[in-house]
Amino acid sequence: MKKLKALLLGNCNRSLTDNNSPMKQNTVFSSPRTKLNGKNKLNAMDNNIDILEINGKLWHNTKLLPVEDIKELIEQKRYLKADQHLIKLEYQCYSSDSIEKDEDKLKMEQEVESLYEHLDSAITTVLKTSMSISKENPDLLKMVVQFRIQEEKMDQTYQEEAKRKSGRIPKARPRGWKNKWLNILQQSVDERISKIPNASEDNKINWVIQCLGQLLKELKEDVDTIVNHVKPCYPEDYNICKTYADCYQKTISSRLTVITENELKGKDLYTLLRWIYVHYPGVMSTLTQTEDADQKLWRDLLSQEMINQMENGYISAVQTDAKAYMSKSLQMEEMNWINGKEPLMFQDCYHSELPIDIIQIFDGGAREASCLTPDLNNRVLGIMLDEMMCFLESFQESVKCFEKTYLDHENFISTMILVNNICESFREYLNKNGKITNEVKENALSILNKMEKNGKDVLQKSLFCELKPYCKFLITEKWVSHPEPINNILEITQRQLIKFRKLKAQQFQGLLEEIHEQLIAEYISRIMKRKLSCKTEDQQKAFANQLEKEDHQLQELFSVNGSRAVGLATALPYISEIIRLQDVNAIKMEVGALIQEFPDIRKQHVAAILYIKKNMKKSDEKDILHIIKELLNYGTDSSTSKTLFSNAAVLKTL
């Protein structure tokens, strides 16, 4: 008790319990109150006491103030001074040699506790209004913080004294201002953050957005005040930002729990999850400077079970919405196919909004999820990829159905061109999007490849159905002297190519190459049918010249239309030269060159070509055919060789 007494009252020569002490002569409770001359008199007396510093320094002895003067200190918001006098009064009350009568002692205790209650109430008021006080009167908040430091020091001093010696400790000690402080701050935060209003029919649509928006607004304002105004009023080791963060965590958790008790739909779930994962940590991270702060913040807001339930509900909603939107977009596209109108044009090509819609749906879902957690992002991305594959399969079936049902539709060809352009748009997107896994990309491209091939086949068939009456006159006896077939073929092909130019560049180039190859294959297949033979050298030269001329005409046609695959035209000049030549060795050289260029040629093909040379000896023909096997076994450069004789039309004639 001596150490405590020394701390409170100073050295023994100046003790309040000394014979010359005013307290010994007449206690402050029993003596009439000395009338103070207003605030100045109180200030003059109070300034005689050094401000308490909790660093072990002794207080100087001074005359204790009467109860009414201490009350006046409290009312003047001079809480630290008031507390210093209360600490001395409290000790005076509980010291064994200060009060002799139990009644006086009881009255003194009541007076002390009454003063403490009055002071506690004032401190509580300041704490509960810390946000505004820290801006308007920061010194007052700093004083209140010093009050807590002072009180906690006294709690510690009493407890240490009790451990060393079974001394008496006031019933109210320790006063536990740390826990009181936390409770007051928690209460103030609860009062500052608005309660969640009930959802009604009037505000049901935007209820979640409005609630979370209000929460975020209040939270931002308070955090800004805490960091810039409240924090400077506290010692650094109090870590007041972390204390406030814990308070807001509890309050926000309770508010969000109220929201989750309502039936939330997809968009509401996303809004809530994003608030939890993004907005809330973004604001609160300034209060919690730890590596795992963000994760700890949202993990503690709601139970893991509730978080899982919301995430699963959100993913389910994403899948449902994606499926519905993609299906609706496809239905609208199907309606456009059969409405009798020509497709839209964009950059001289047929254009559809379908790829744009589907890609936006896919990217929108993936982009939303990327704002949440990596795990949710991956799960949503997987769902969106599955829906993309389902859409492509549905798209493929829709095109097949259109082909079967609307073959005679006036816009059938235009629609098939449009379909290939749609496929090209999807292909471009798949190749550029690095988020799409290789497995999904391969499966998607496989569907698109089949659709594009089918589309090109349809366009080719439409062309060759029109060309068929003229192609059947090729490589016949009338063909050499009548140019009508090739003229009609060129005219019809040019007219159709103008339509086909509505394809995207990549698609058009591929189709040009296939049509060019197919036309050359028509010539070769006619040769394979062996319907024409030339008995004389002049007839063979005329055949060769006509074949070479038409080859040039075809090459010019495709060159004018932008074909980059001119190498396909080289087969007919080789054949022309074989027919024109009469020397066996020269023919062998030309056959060898043809084999080198087109390694898919076989003995039957060469035999059909030689059939035209009716004047060739059987032995010479046999000699020429004999070298084919050797040449094929010798091999060719696969990087530069071409295939033409394995064309389906050519093989069919064999």
CSV table of C-alpha atoms in Angstrom, one decimal, residues 101-499:
chain,number,residue,atom,x,y,z
A,101,LYS,CA,-16.6,6.1,10.9
A,102,ASP,CA,-18.3,3.5,8.8
A,103,GLU,CA,-21.2,5.9,8.0
A,104,ASP,CA,-18.8,8.6,6.7
A,105,LYS,CA,-16.9,6.0,4.8
A,106,LEU,CA,-20.0,4.7,3.1
A,107,LYS,CA,-21.1,8.2,2.2
A,108,MET,CA,-17.6,8.9,0.8
A,109,GLU,CA,-17.8,5.7,-1.3
A,110,GLN,CA,-21.2,6.7,-2.6
A,111,GLU,CA,-19.9,10.2,-3.5
A,112,VAL,CA,-16.9,8.8,-5.3
A,113,GLU,CA,-18.9,6.3,-7.3
A,114,SER,CA,-21.5,8.9,-8.1
A,115,LEU,CA,-18.8,11.1,-9.5
A,116,TYR,CA,-17.4,8.2,-11.5
A,117,GLU,CA,-20.8,7.5,-12.9
A,118,HIS,CA,-21.1,11.1,-13.9
A,119,LEU,CA,-17.7,11.0,-15.5
A,120,ASP,CA,-18.3,7.7,-17.2
A,121,SER,CA,-21.5,9.0,-18.7
A,122,ALA,CA,-19.6,12.0,-20.1
A,123,ILE,CA,-16.8,9.8,-21.5
A,124,THR,CA,-19.3,7.5,-23.0
A,125,THR,CA,-21.0,10.4,-24.8
A,126,VAL,CA,-17.7,11.6,-26.2
A,127,LEU,CA,-16.8,8.1,-27.4
A,128,LYS,CA,-20.2,7.5,-29.0
A,129,THR,CA,-19.7,10.7,-31.0
A,130,SER,CA,-16.1,10.2,-31.8
A,131,MET,CA,-16.7,10.6,-35.5
A,132,SER,CA,-18.0,14.1,-35.2
A,133,ILE,CA,-15.9,15.1,-32.1
A,134,SER,CA,-12.6,14.1,-33.9
A,135,LYS,CA,-13.4,16.7,-36.5
A,136,GLU,CA,-14.9,19.4,-34.4
A,137,ASN,CA,-12.8,19.1,-31.2
A,138,PRO,CA,-10.1,16.5,-31.6
A,139,ASP,CA,-8.4,17.7,-28.3
A,140,LEU,CA,-11.5,16.6,-26.4
A,141,LEU,CA,-11.2,13.1,-27.9
A,142,LYS,CA,-7.5,13.0,-27.1
A,143,MET,CA,-8.3,14.0,-23.5
A,144,VAL,CA,-10.7,11.1,-23.3
A,145,VAL,CA,-8.1,8.7,-24.6
A,146,GLN,CA,-5.7,10.0,-21.9
A,147,PHE,CA,-8.4,9.4,-19.4
A,148,ARG,CA,-8.5,5.8,-20.4
A,149,ILE,CA,-4.7,5.5,-20.2
A,150,GLN,CA,-4.8,7.1,-16.7
A,151,GLU,CA,-7.5,4.8,-15.5
A,152,GLU,CA,-5.9,1.6,-16.9
A,153,LYS,CA,-2.6,2.7,-15.1
A,154,MET,CA,-4.5,2.9,-11.8
A,155,ASP,CA,-6.1,-0.5,-12.4
A,156,GLN,CA,-2.7,-2.0,-12.9
A,157,THR,CA,-1.2,-0.2,-9.9
A,158,TYR,CA,-3.9,-1.5,-7.6
A,159,GLN,CA,-3.6,-5.0,-9.0
A,160,GLU,CA,0.2,-5.1,-8.6
A,161,GLU,CA,-0.1,-3.8,-5.0
A,162,ALA,CA,-2.7,-6.5,-4.2
A,163,LYS,CA,-0.3,-9.2,-5.5
A,164,ARG,CA,2.6,-8.0,-3.4
A,165,LYS,CA,0.5,-7.6,-0.3
A,166,SER,CA,-3.0,-8.5,0.5
A,167,GLY,CA,-4.0,-4.9,0.4
A,168,ARG,CA,-7.5,-3.5,0.1
A,169,ILE,CA,-8.7,-2.8,-3.4
A,170,PRO,CA,-11.8,-0.7,-4.2
A,171,LYS,CA,-14.8,-2.8,-5.3
A,172,ALA,CA,-14.9,-0.9,-8.6
A,173,ARG,CA,-11.3,-1.7,-9.4
A,174,PRO,CA,-10.3,-2.7,-11.9
A,175,ARG,CA,-12.7,-0.5,-13.8
A,176,GLY,CA,-12.0,-2.3,-17.0
A,177,TRP,CA,-12.1,0.6,-19.4
A,178,LYS,CA,-10.7,-1.5,-22.2
A,179,ASN,CA,-13.8,-3.7,-22.4
A,180,LYS,CA,-16.1,-0.7,-21.7
A,181,TRP,CA,-14.3,1.2,-24.5
A,182,LEU,CA,-14.9,-1.7,-27.0
A,183,ASN,CA,-18.5,-2.0,-26.0
A,184,ILE,CA,-19.1,1.7,-26.4
A,185,LEU,CA,-17.4,1.8,-29.8
A,186,GLN,CA,-19.4,-1.3,-30.9
A,187,GLN,CA,-22.6,0.4,-29.8
A,188,SER,CA,-21.8,3.6,-31.6
A,189,VAL,CA,-21.0,1.7,-34.8
A,190,ASP,CA,-24.3,-0.2,-34.5
A,191,GLU,CA,-26.1,3.1,-34.3
A,192,ARG,CA,-24.2,4.7,-37.2
A,193,ILE,CA,-24.8,1.9,-39.7
A,194,SER,CA,-28.4,1.9,-40.9
A,195,LYS,CA,-30.7,-1.0,-40.2
A,196,ILE,CA,-31.8,-3.0,-43.2
A,197,PRO,CA,-35.3,-2.0,-44.2
A,198,ASN,CA,-37.8,-4.7,-45.0
A,199,ALA,CA,-38.2,-5.6,-48.7
A,200,SER,CA,-41.6,-4.5,-50.1
A,201,GLU,CA,-43.3,-4.8,-53.4
A,202,ASP,CA,-42.4,-1.2,-54.2
A,203,ASN,CA,-38.6,-1.6,-53.6
A,204,LYS,CA,-38.3,-5.3,-54.3
A,205,ILE,CA,-36.5,-5.0,-57.6
A,206,ASN,CA,-33.6,-2.8,-56.4
A,207,TRP,CA,-33.8,-3.6,-52.7
A,208,VAL,CA,-30.5,-5.4,-52.4
A,209,ILE,CA,-28.7,-2.8,-54.5
A,210,GLN,CA,-30.1,0.0,-52.4
A,211,CYS,CA,-29.3,-1.6,-49.1
A,212,LEU,CA,-25.7,-2.4,-50.1
A,213,GLY,CA,-25.3,1.0,-51.6
A,214,GLN,CA,-26.3,2.7,-48.4
A,215,LEU,CA,-24.1,0.4,-46.4
A,216,LEU,CA,-21.1,1.1,-48.6
A,217,LYS,CA,-21.7,4.9,-48.5
A,218,GLU,CA,-21.9,5.0,-44.7
A,219,LEU,CA,-18.9,2.7,-44.4
A,220,LYS,CA,-16.7,4.8,-46.7
A,221,GLU,CA,-17.6,8.0,-44.9
A,222,ASP,CA,-16.8,6.4,-41.5
A,223,VAL,CA,-13.5,4.8,-42.6
A,224,ASP,CA,-12.3,8.0,-44.0
A,225,THR,CA,-13.1,9.8,-40.7
A,226,ILE,CA,-11.4,7.1,-38.7
A,227,VAL,CA,-8.2,7.2,-40.7
A,228,ASN,CA,-7.9,10.9,-41.1
A,229,HIS,CA,-9.4,12.2,-37.8
A,230,VAL,CA,-9.9,9.5,-35.1
A,231,LYS,CA,-6.6,7.7,-35.5
A,232,PRO,CA,-4.4,10.7,-34.8
A,233,CYS,CA,-6.2,11.0,-31.4
A,234,TYR,CA,-4.9,7.6,-30.2
A,235,PRO,CA,-1.5,6.3,-29.3
A,236,GLU,CA,-0.1,4.1,-32.1
A,237,ASP,CA,0.0,0.9,-29.9
A,238,TYR,CA,-3.8,1.2,-29.4
A,239,ASN,CA,-4.2,0.1,-33.0
A,240,ILE,CA,-7.6,1.9,-33.0
A,241,CYS,CA,-8.1,1.2,-36.8
A,242,LYS,CA,-8.1,-2.5,-36.1
A,243,THR,CA,-10.5,-2.0,-33.2
A,244,TYR,CA,-12.9,-0.2,-35.4
A,245,ALA,CA,-12.5,-2.8,-38.1
A,246,ASP,CA,-13.6,-5.5,-35.7
A,247,CYS,CA,-16.6,-3.4,-34.7
A,248,TYR,CA,-17.7,-2.8,-38.2
A,249,GLN,CA,-17.1,-6.4,-39.1
A,250,LYS,CA,-19.7,-7.5,-36.5
A,251,THR,CA,-22.2,-4.8,-37.5
A,252,ILE,CA,-21.9,-5.4,-41.2
A,253,SER,CA,-22.1,-9.1,-40.6
A,254,SER,CA,-25.5,-8.7,-38.8
A,255,ARG,CA,-26.8,-6.4,-41.6
A,256,LEU,CA,-25.8,-8.9,-44.3
A,257,THR,CA,-27.4,-11.7,-42.4
A,258,VAL,CA,-30.7,-9.8,-42.6
A,259,ILE,CA,-30.3,-9.5,-46.3
A,260,THR,CA,-29.6,-13.2,-46.8
A,261,GLU,CA,-32.7,-14.1,-44.9
A,262,ASN,CA,-34.7,-12.9,-48.0
A,263,GLU,CA,-35.0,-14.9,-51.2
A,264,LEU,CA,-32.2,-13.6,-53.4
A,265,LYS,CA,-32.1,-14.1,-57.2
A,266,GLY,CA,-29.1,-14.3,-59.5
A,267,LYS,CA,-28.3,-10.7,-60.0
A,268,ASP,CA,-28.9,-10.0,-56.3
A,269,LEU,CA,-26.6,-12.8,-55.4
A,270,TYR,CA,-23.9,-11.4,-57.7
A,271,THR,CA,-24.4,-7.9,-56.2
A,272,LEU,CA,-24.0,-9.3,-52.7
A,273,LEU,CA,-21.1,-11.5,-53.5
A,274,ARG,CA,-19.3,-8.7,-55.2
A,275,TRP,CA,-20.0,-6.4,-52.3
A,276,ILE,CA,-18.5,-9.0,-49.9
A,277,TYR,CA,-15.5,-9.9,-52.1
A,278,VAL,CA,-14.6,-6.6,-53.6
A,279,HIS,CA,-16.3,-3.5,-52.2
A,280,TYR,CA,-16.1,-4.3,-48.6
A,281,PRO,CA,-12.4,-5.4,-48.5
A,282,GLY,CA,-11.6,-2.4,-50.7
A,283,VAL,CA,-12.9,0.0,-48.1
A,284,MET,CA,-11.8,-1.9,-45.0
A,285,SER,CA,-8.3,-2.7,-46.2
A,286,THR,CA,-7.1,0.7,-45.1
A,287,LEU,CA,-8.0,-0.3,-41.5
A,288,THR,CA,-6.5,-3.8,-41.6
A,289,GLN,CA,-3.0,-3.8,-43.0
A,290,THR,CA,-2.3,-7.5,-43.1
A,291,GLU,CA,-1.4,-9.9,-45.9
A,292,ASP,CA,-4.6,-11.9,-45.7
A,293,ALA,CA,-6.8,-9.0,-44.7
A,294,ASP,CA,-9.1,-9.3,-47.6
A,295,GLN,CA,-9.8,-13.0,-47.2
A,296,LYS,CA,-10.2,-12.7,-43.5
A,297,LEU,CA,-12.6,-9.8,-43.9
A,298,TRP,CA,-15.1,-11.6,-46.2
A,299,ARG,CA,-14.6,-15.0,-44.6
A,300,ASP,CA,-15.8,-13.7,-41.2
A,301,LEU,CA,-18.8,-11.7,-42.6
A,302,LEU,CA,-21.0,-14.7,-43.1
A,303,SER,CA,-20.8,-18.4,-42.3
A,304,GLN,CA,-19.0,-20.6,-44.9
A,305,GLU,CA,-22.3,-22.5,-45.3
A,306,MET,CA,-24.1,-19.3,-46.3
A,307,ILE,CA,-21.2,-18.3,-48.6
A,308,ASN,CA,-21.3,-21.7,-50.3
A,309,GLN,CA,-25.1,-21.5,-50.7
A,310,MET,CA,-24.8,-18.0,-52.3
A,311,GLU,CA,-22.0,-19.1,-54.6
A,312,ASN,CA,-23.9,-22.2,-55.8
A,313,GLY,CA,-27.0,-20.1,-56.3
A,314,TYR,CA,-25.1,-17.5,-58.3
A,315,ILE,CA,-23.5,-20.1,-60.5
A,316,SER,CA,-26.8,-21.8,-61.1
A,317,ALA,CA,-28.3,-18.5,-62.1
A,318,VAL,CA,-25.4,-17.7,-64.4
A,319,GLN,CA,-25.9,-21.0,-66.2
A,320,THR,CA,-29.7,-20.6,-66.4
A,321,ASP,CA,-29.4,-17.0,-67.8
A,322,ALA,CA,-26.7,-18.0,-70.3
A,323,LYS,CA,-28.7,-20.9,-71.6
A,324,ALA,CA,-31.9,-18.7,-71.9
A,325,TYR,CA,-30.1,-15.8,-73.6
A,326,MET,CA,-28.3,-18.0,-76.0
A,327,SER,CA,-31.4,-19.9,-76.9
A,328,LYS,CA,-33.3,-16.7,-77.4
A,329,SER,CA,-30.6,-15.3,-79.7
A,330,LEU,CA,-30.6,-18.5,-81.8
A,331,GLN,CA,-34.4,-18.3,-82.1
A,332,MET,CA,-34.2,-14.7,-83.3
A,333,GLU,CA,-31.5,-15.8,-85.9
A,334,GLU,CA,-33.7,-18.6,-87.1
A,335,MET,CA,-36.6,-16.2,-87.6
A,336,ASN,CA,-34.3,-14.0,-89.7
A,337,TRP,CA,-33.4,-17.0,-91.9
A,338,ILE,CA,-37.0,-17.6,-93.0
A,339,ASN,CA,-38.4,-14.1,-93.1
A,340,GLY,CA,-37.6,-13.7,-96.8
A,341,LYS,CA,-35.2,-10.8,-96.4
A,342,GLU,CA,-31.6,-10.6,-97.5
A,343,PRO,CA,-29.2,-10.7,-94.6
A,344,LEU,CA,-27.6,-7.6,-93.3
A,345,MET,CA,-24.4,-6.4,-94.9
A,346,PHE,CA,-21.2,-5.3,-93.1
A,347,GLN,CA,-18.0,-4.5,-94.9
A,348,ASP,CA,-19.4,-6.1,-98.2
A,349,CYS,CA,-20.2,-9.4,-96.4
A,350,TYR,CA,-23.3,-10.9,-95.0
A,351,HIS,CA,-23.5,-10.1,-91.3
A,352,SER,CA,-25.3,-11.5,-88.3
A,353,GLU,CA,-25.6,-10.2,-84.7
A,354,LEU,CA,-25.7,-13.8,-83.4
A,355,PRO,CA,-21.9,-14.2,-82.8
A,356,ILE,CA,-21.8,-10.8,-81.1
A,357,ASP,CA,-24.7,-11.7,-78.8
A,358,ILE,CA,-23.3,-15.1,-77.9
A,359,ILE,CA,-19.8,-13.7,-77.3
A,360,GLN,CA,-21.2,-10.9,-75.1
A,361,ILE,CA,-23.1,-13.4,-73.1
A,362,PHE,CA,-20.0,-15.6,-72.7
A,363,ASP,CA,-17.6,-12.7,-71.9
A,364,GLY,CA,-20.2,-11.0,-69.7
A,365,GLY,CA,-20.5,-14.0,-67.4
A,366,ALA,CA,-16.8,-14.6,-67.3
A,367,ARG,CA,-16.0,-10.9,-66.7
A,368,GLU,CA,-18.5,-10.7,-63.8
A,369,ALA,CA,-17.0,-13.8,-62.1
A,370,SER,CA,-13.5,-12.5,-62.6
A,371,CYS,CA,-14.4,-9.6,-60.2
A,372,LEU,CA,-15.1,-12.2,-57.4
A,373,THR,CA,-12.7,-14.9,-56.4
A,374,PRO,CA,-10.3,-17.0,-58.5
A,375,ASP,CA,-12.2,-20.2,-57.6
A,376,LEU,CA,-15.6,-18.7,-58.5
A,377,ASN,CA,-14.1,-17.3,-61.7
A,378,ASN,CA,-12.9,-20.8,-62.8
A,379,ARG,CA,-16.2,-22.4,-61.9
A,380,VAL,CA,-18.2,-19.8,-63.9
A,381,LEU,CA,-15.8,-20.0,-66.8
A,382,GLY,CA,-16.3,-23.8,-66.9
A,383,ILE,CA,-20.0,-23.3,-66.9
A,384,MET,CA,-19.9,-20.7,-69.7
A,385,LEU,CA,-17.7,-23.0,-71.8
A,386,ASP,CA,-20.2,-25.8,-71.4
A,387,GLU,CA,-23.0,-23.5,-72.5
A,388,MET,CA,-20.9,-22.3,-75.4
A,389,MET,CA,-20.5,-25.9,-76.6
A,390,CYS,CA,-24.2,-26.6,-76.1
A,391,PHE,CA,-25.0,-23.5,-78.1
A,392,LEU,CA,-22.8,-24.6,-81.0
A,393,GLU,CA,-24.4,-28.0,-81.1
A,394,SER,CA,-27.9,-26.4,-81.1
A,395,PHE,CA,-26.7,-24.0,-83.8
A,396,GLN,CA,-25.5,-26.9,-85.9
A,397,GLU,CA,-28.8,-28.7,-85.6
A,398,SER,CA,-30.7,-25.5,-86.5
A,399,VAL,CA,-28.7,-25.2,-89.7
A,400,LYS,CA,-29.4,-28.8,-90.6
A,401,CYS,CA,-33.1,-28.3,-90.0
A,402,PHE,CA,-33.0,-25.2,-92.2
A,403,GLU,CA,-31.3,-27.1,-95.0
A,404,LYS,CA,-33.9,-29.8,-95.0
A,405,THR,CA,-36.9,-27.6,-94.7
A,406,TYR,CA,-36.0,-24.5,-96.7
A,407,LEU,CA,-34.0,-25.9,-99.6
A,408,ASP,CA,-36.2,-24.0,-102.1
A,409,HIS,CA,-36.3,-20.9,-100.0
A,410,GLU,CA,-35.4,-17.7,-102.0
A,411,ASN,CA,-32.8,-16.8,-99.5
A,412,PHE,CA,-31.4,-20.3,-99.1
A,413,ILE,CA,-28.0,-19.6,-100.6
A,414,SER,CA,-27.7,-16.2,-98.9
A,415,THR,CA,-28.5,-17.9,-95.5
A,416,MET,CA,-25.8,-20.6,-96.1
A,417,ILE,CA,-23.3,-17.9,-96.9
A,418,LEU,CA,-24.3,-16.1,-93.7
A,419,VAL,CA,-24.0,-19.3,-91.7
A,420,ASN,CA,-20.4,-19.7,-92.8
A,421,ASN,CA,-19.6,-16.1,-91.9
A,422,ILE,CA,-21.1,-16.8,-88.4
A,423,CYS,CA,-18.8,-19.8,-88.1
A,424,GLU,CA,-15.8,-17.7,-89.1
A,425,SER,CA,-16.6,-15.1,-86.4
A,426,PHE,CA,-16.8,-17.8,-83.8
A,427,ARG,CA,-13.5,-19.3,-85.1
A,428,GLU,CA,-11.8,-16.0,-84.8
A,429,TYR,CA,-13.0,-15.5,-81.2
A,430,LEU,CA,-12.0,-19.0,-80.1
A,431,ASN,CA,-8.5,-18.6,-81.5
A,432,LYS,CA,-8.0,-15.2,-79.8
A,433,ASN,CA,-9.4,-16.1,-76.4
A,434,GLY,CA,-6.7,-17.4,-74.2
A,435,LYS,CA,-9.1,-18.3,-71.4
A,436,ILE,CA,-10.6,-21.2,-73.4
A,437,THR,CA,-9.0,-24.5,-72.7
A,438,ASN,CA,-7.5,-26.5,-75.6
A,439,GLU,CA,-9.9,-29.3,-75.1
A,440,VAL,CA,-13.0,-27.1,-75.4
A,441,LYS,CA,-11.4,-25.1,-78.3
A,442,GLU,CA,-10.7,-28.3,-80.2
A,443,ASN,CA,-14.3,-29.6,-79.7
A,444,ALA,CA,-15.7,-26.2,-80.7
A,445,LEU,CA,-13.5,-25.9,-83.8
A,446,SER,CA,-14.5,-29.5,-84.8
A,447,ILE,CA,-18.2,-28.4,-84.9
A,448,LEU,CA,-17.3,-25.3,-86.8
A,449,ASN,CA,-15.2,-27.2,-89.3
A,450,LYS,CA,-18.0,-29.5,-90.1
A,451,MET,CA,-20.5,-26.7,-90.5
A,452,GLU,CA,-18.1,-24.7,-92.7
A,453,LYS,CA,-17.4,-27.7,-94.9
A,454,ASN,CA,-21.1,-28.5,-95.1
A,455,GLY,CA,-21.8,-24.9,-96.0
A,456,LYS,CA,-19.2,-24.8,-98.8
A,457,ASP,CA,-20.5,-28.2,-100.1
A,458,VAL,CA,-24.0,-26.7,-100.3
A,459,LEU,CA,-22.7,-23.7,-102.2
A,460,GLN,CA,-20.6,-25.9,-104.5
A,461,LYS,CA,-23.6,-28.1,-105.2
A,462,SER,CA,-25.7,-25.2,-106.1
A,463,LEU,CA,-23.1,-24.1,-108.6
A,464,PHE,CA,-22.4,-27.5,-110.1
A,465,CYS,CA,-26.1,-28.3,-110.4
A,466,GLU,CA,-26.3,-25.3,-112.7
A,467,LEU,CA,-23.0,-26.3,-114.5
A,468,LYS,CA,-23.8,-29.9,-114.9
A,469,PRO,CA,-25.6,-29.6,-118.3
A,470,TYR,CA,-22.5,-28.0,-119.7
A,471,CYS,CA,-19.9,-30.1,-118.0
A,472,LYS,CA,-21.2,-33.2,-119.6
A,473,PHE,CA,-20.1,-31.9,-123.0
A,474,LEU,CA,-16.4,-31.6,-121.9
A,475,ILE,CA,-13.9,-33.9,-123.5
A,476,THR,CA,-16.3,-35.2,-126.1
A,477,GLU,CA,-16.1,-35.2,-129.9
A,478,LYS,CA,-18.1,-31.9,-130.2
A,479,TRP,CA,-16.2,-30.3,-127.4
A,480,VAL,CA,-13.0,-29.6,-129.5
A,481,SER,CA,-14.9,-27.5,-132.1
A,482,HIS,CA,-17.6,-25.9,-129.9
A,483,PRO,CA,-16.7,-23.3,-127.3
A,484,GLU,CA,-20.2,-23.1,-125.9
A,485,PRO,CA,-19.7,-25.4,-122.9
A,486,ILE,CA,-16.7,-23.4,-121.5
A,487,ASN,CA,-18.3,-20.1,-122.2
A,488,ASN,CA,-21.4,-21.1,-120.2
A,489,ILE,CA,-19.3,-22.5,-117.5
A,490,LEU,CA,-17.4,-19.3,-117.2
A,491,GLU,CA,-20.5,-17.1,-117.2
A,492,ILE,CA,-22.4,-19.2,-114.6
A,493,THR,CA,-19.4,-19.5,-112.4
A,494,GLN,CA,-18.7,-15.7,-112.5
A,495,ARG,CA,-22.3,-15.0,-111.7
A,496,GLN,CA,-22.3,-17.3,-108.7
A,497,LEU,CA,-18.9,-16.1,-107.5
A,498,ILE,CA,-20.4,-12.6,-107.2
A,499,LYS,CA,-23.0,-14.0,-104.7
